[in-house]
Tab-separated table of C-alpha atoms and ligand atoms in Angstrom:
chain	number	residue	atom	x	y	z
W	1	MET	CA	-32.728	14.948	-8.626
W	2	THR	CA	-28.981	14.308	-8.493
W	3	ARG	CA	-26.900	15.826	-11.259
W	4	SER	CA	-24.336	13.704	-12.963
W	5	MET	CA	-21.352	14.656	-15.140
W	6	THR	CA	-19.237	12.467	-17.458
W	7	ILE	CA	-15.606	12.522	-16.464
W	8	ALA	CA	-12.601	11.114	-18.207
W	9	LEU	CA	-9.397	10.315	-16.322
W	10	THR	CA	-6.528	7.726	-16.123
W	11	VAL	CA	-6.696	5.294	-13.057
W	12	ASN	CA	-3.577	3.157	-12.511
W	13	GLY	CA	-2.490	3.580	-16.181
W	14	GLU	CA	-5.965	2.877	-17.755
W	15	ALA	CA	-8.266	5.280	-19.414
W	16	VAL	CA	-11.693	5.637	-17.637
W	17	SER	CA	-14.813	7.348	-18.565
W	18	ALA	CA	-17.892	7.387	-16.330
W	19	ALA	CA	-20.915	9.346	-15.464
W	20	VAL	CA	-20.801	10.319	-11.841
W	21	PRO	CA	-23.015	12.226	-9.443
W	22	VAL	CA	-21.403	15.612	-9.013
W	23	ARG	CA	-21.291	15.311	-5.228
W	24	ARG	CA	-19.682	11.938	-5.217
W	25	ASN	CA	-16.197	12.150	-3.683
W	26	LEU	CA	-13.151	10.565	-5.183
W	27	VAL	CA	-12.673	7.766	-2.854
W	28	ASP	CA	-16.323	6.572	-3.281
W	29	PHE	CA	-15.954	6.790	-6.970
W	30	LEU	CA	-12.769	4.707	-6.968
W	31	ARG	CA	-14.379	2.195	-4.567
W	32	HIS	CA	-17.801	1.897	-5.648
W	33	ASP	CA	-17.768	2.701	-9.322
W	34	LEU	CA	-14.402	1.312	-10.266
W	35	GLY	CA	-14.195	-1.516	-7.730
W	36	LEU	CA	-10.951	-0.241	-6.543
W	37	THR	CA	-11.506	-1.022	-2.789
W	38	GLY	CA	-7.829	-0.822	-1.753
W	39	SER	CA	-8.221	2.874	-0.722
W	40	HIS	CA	-10.050	2.855	2.514
W	41	VAL	CA	-12.618	5.302	4.240
W	42	GLY	CA	-12.361	6.014	7.756
W	43	CYS	CA	-13.225	9.492	9.122
W	44	GLU	CA	-14.645	10.931	5.954
W	45	HIS	CA	-13.547	14.469	6.807
W	46	GLY	CA	-9.977	14.613	5.918
W	47	VAL	CA	-8.396	13.551	9.317
W	48	CYS	CA	-7.291	9.936	9.274
W	49	GLY	CA	-5.471	9.668	5.847
W	50	ALA	CA	-6.813	6.210	5.023
W	51	CYS	CA	-8.230	7.447	1.738
W	52	THR	CA	-4.896	9.105	0.615
W	53	VAL	CA	-4.367	8.612	-3.223
W	54	THR	CA	-2.235	10.366	-5.777
W	55	VAL	CA	-3.684	12.741	-8.278
W	56	ASP	CA	-1.296	14.140	-10.945
W	57	GLY	CA	1.701	13.213	-8.631
W	58	GLN	CA	0.233	14.941	-5.375
W	59	THR	CA	-1.248	13.136	-2.439
W	60	VAL	CA	-4.800	14.048	-1.917
W	61	ARG	CA	-7.607	13.032	0.525
W	62	GLY	CA	-9.959	11.020	-1.498
W	63	CYS	CA	-12.735	11.879	0.838
W	64	LEU	CA	-12.151	15.649	0.347
W	65	MET	CA	-12.186	15.759	-3.294
W	66	LEU	CA	-14.905	15.431	-5.521
W	67	ALA	CA	-14.645	12.725	-8.496
W	68	VAL	CA	-15.590	15.505	-10.963
W	69	GLN	CA	-12.607	17.388	-9.738
W	70	ALA	CA	-10.360	14.580	-11.063
W	71	ASN	CA	-11.822	15.004	-14.525
W	72	GLY	CA	-8.655	14.925	-16.825
W	73	SER	CA	-6.302	13.893	-14.160
W	74	THR	CA	-4.080	10.718	-13.524
W	75	VAL	CA	-4.868	8.888	-10.524
W	76	THR	CA	-2.963	6.190	-8.750
W	77	THR	CA	-4.302	4.043	-5.879
W	78	VAL	CA	-2.584	1.277	-3.919
W	79	GLU	CA	-3.728	-1.291	-6.703
W	80	GLY	CA	-1.506	0.589	-9.183
W	81	LEU	CA	1.774	0.816	-7.046
W	82	SER	CA	3.093	-2.628	-8.106
W	83	ASP	CA	3.901	-0.941	-11.359
W	84	GLN	CA	6.397	1.283	-9.614
W	85	ALA	CA	9.963	-0.072	-8.417
W	86	LEU	CA	10.008	2.344	-5.607
W	87	ALA	CA	6.690	1.312	-4.423
W	88	ARG	CA	7.673	-2.367	-4.644
W	89	THR	CA	10.695	-1.708	-2.583
W	90	LEU	CA	8.581	0.018	0.045
W	91	GLN	CA	6.023	-2.575	0.165
W	92	ALA	CA	8.648	-5.214	0.745
W	93	ALA	CA	9.959	-3.099	3.604
W	94	PHE	CA	6.669	-2.838	5.057
W	95	THR	CA	6.403	-6.684	4.988
W	96	ARG	CA	9.696	-7.206	6.366
W	97	ARG	CA	9.488	-4.668	9.166
W	98	ASN	CA	5.890	-5.737	10.146
W	99	ALA	CA	4.647	-2.179	9.400
W	100	LEU	CA	1.114	-3.105	9.251
W	101	GLN	CA	-1.252	-5.220	11.290
W	102	CYS	CA	-4.836	-4.834	10.327
W	103	GLY	CA	-3.797	-3.031	7.266
W	104	PHE	CA	-6.497	-0.507	7.224
W	105	CYS	CA	-4.031	2.451	7.261
W	106	THR	CA	-1.663	0.966	4.753
W	107	PRO	CA	-2.958	2.202	1.426
W	108	GLY	CA	-2.877	5.677	2.522
W	109	MET	CA	0.356	5.240	4.512
W	110	LEU	CA	2.167	3.937	1.409
W	111	ALA	CA	1.015	6.793	-0.698
W	112	SER	CA	2.223	9.417	1.869
W	113	ALA	CA	5.405	7.558	2.313
W	114	LEU	CA	6.094	7.499	-1.388
W	115	SER	CA	5.453	11.340	-1.720
W	116	TYR	CA	8.031	11.793	1.015
W	117	ILE	CA	10.713	9.541	-0.542
W	118	ALA	CA	10.074	10.790	-3.936
W	119	SER	CA	10.459	14.384	-2.988
W	120	GLY	CA	13.800	13.542	-1.751
W	121	GLY	CA	13.000	13.213	2.000
W	122	ALA	CA	15.812	12.076	4.321
W	123	ALA	CA	15.981	8.947	6.472
W	124	ASP	CA	15.295	11.130	9.328
W	125	ARG	CA	12.835	9.721	11.845
W	126	ARG	CA	11.549	13.050	12.941
W	127	ALA	CA	10.969	14.442	9.511
W	128	ILE	CA	9.200	11.208	8.462
W	129	ARG	CA	6.847	11.340	11.405
W	130	GLU	CA	6.077	14.916	10.790
W	131	HIS	CA	5.263	13.998	7.168
W	132	LEU	CA	2.971	11.151	8.311
W	133	SER	CA	1.182	13.089	10.788
W	134	GLY	CA	-1.893	13.213	8.782
W	135	ASN	CA	-2.062	9.387	8.559
W	136	TYR	CA	-3.377	7.665	11.489
W	137	CYS	CA	-2.328	4.184	12.457
W	138	ARG	CA	-4.236	2.424	15.293
W	139	CYS	CA	-2.224	-0.861	15.466
W	140	THR	CA	1.622	-0.364	14.827
W	141	GLY	CA	2.630	2.599	17.094
W	142	TYR	CA	4.247	3.905	13.916
W	143	GLN	CA	7.767	2.714	14.947
W	144	SER	CA	7.897	0.024	12.448
W	145	ILE	CA	6.410	2.121	9.620
W	146	VAL	CA	9.367	4.632	10.215
W	147	ASP	CA	11.660	1.773	9.987
W	148	ALA	CA	10.255	0.554	6.768
W	149	ILE	CA	10.498	4.171	5.154
W	150	CYS	CA	14.123	4.554	6.523
W	151	ASP	CA	15.056	1.159	4.855
W	152	THR	CA	13.421	2.028	1.597
W	153	ILE	CA	15.382	5.401	1.442
W	154	GLU	CA	18.598	3.866	2.415
W	155	GLU	CA	18.097	0.993	-0.185
W	156	SER	CA	17.112	3.244	-3.034
W	157	ARG	CA	19.878	5.624	-2.563
W	158	ALA	CA	22.723	3.139	-1.930
O	1	FES	FE1	-10.387	10.629	4.227
O	1	FES	FE2	-10.130	10.030	6.738
O	1	FES	S1	-11.330	8.988	5.161
O	1	FES	S2	-9.006	11.357	5.666
O	2	FES	FE1	-3.980	-1.148	11.503
O	2	FES	FE2	-2.509	0.930	10.749
O	2	FES	S1	-2.000	-1.445	10.700
O	2	FES	S2	-4.439	0.974	11.505
């Protein structure tokens, strides 16, 4: 028998309450229970970063956190980013710089990039690459992603 627990949290600004199996991970809960399929699932063991979301302002791997551990938290997925001016600027820069091709990595890449920018990270290509080292992209070669992040930092601090 699978044990369930009722959790209450805020997802993209909306209060959510749901009964979830205690072993369901956060990204599966977001995708399958809430229909928020913007967060992707790649490796399922914390390596690729495709499932990265924000929980109480910190980026987490949605495949490594249980949904029940997010009880009482505030979660933001890629679907909630358009509410944030900085995120809109970053998304526009990704488009302008062609920083995505298939887009599979993009939701996690945006979450990690936003955490870097919001923490005061510099437009330093080496530091940005280091920060993104836990987010894999199989298409772009990273150059254009770093360009987009540098653009966003320069625009937001101009
Ligand atoms: Fe979570 Fe790869 S699916 S890190
Ligand atoms: Fe395809 Fe990054 S754009 S994996």
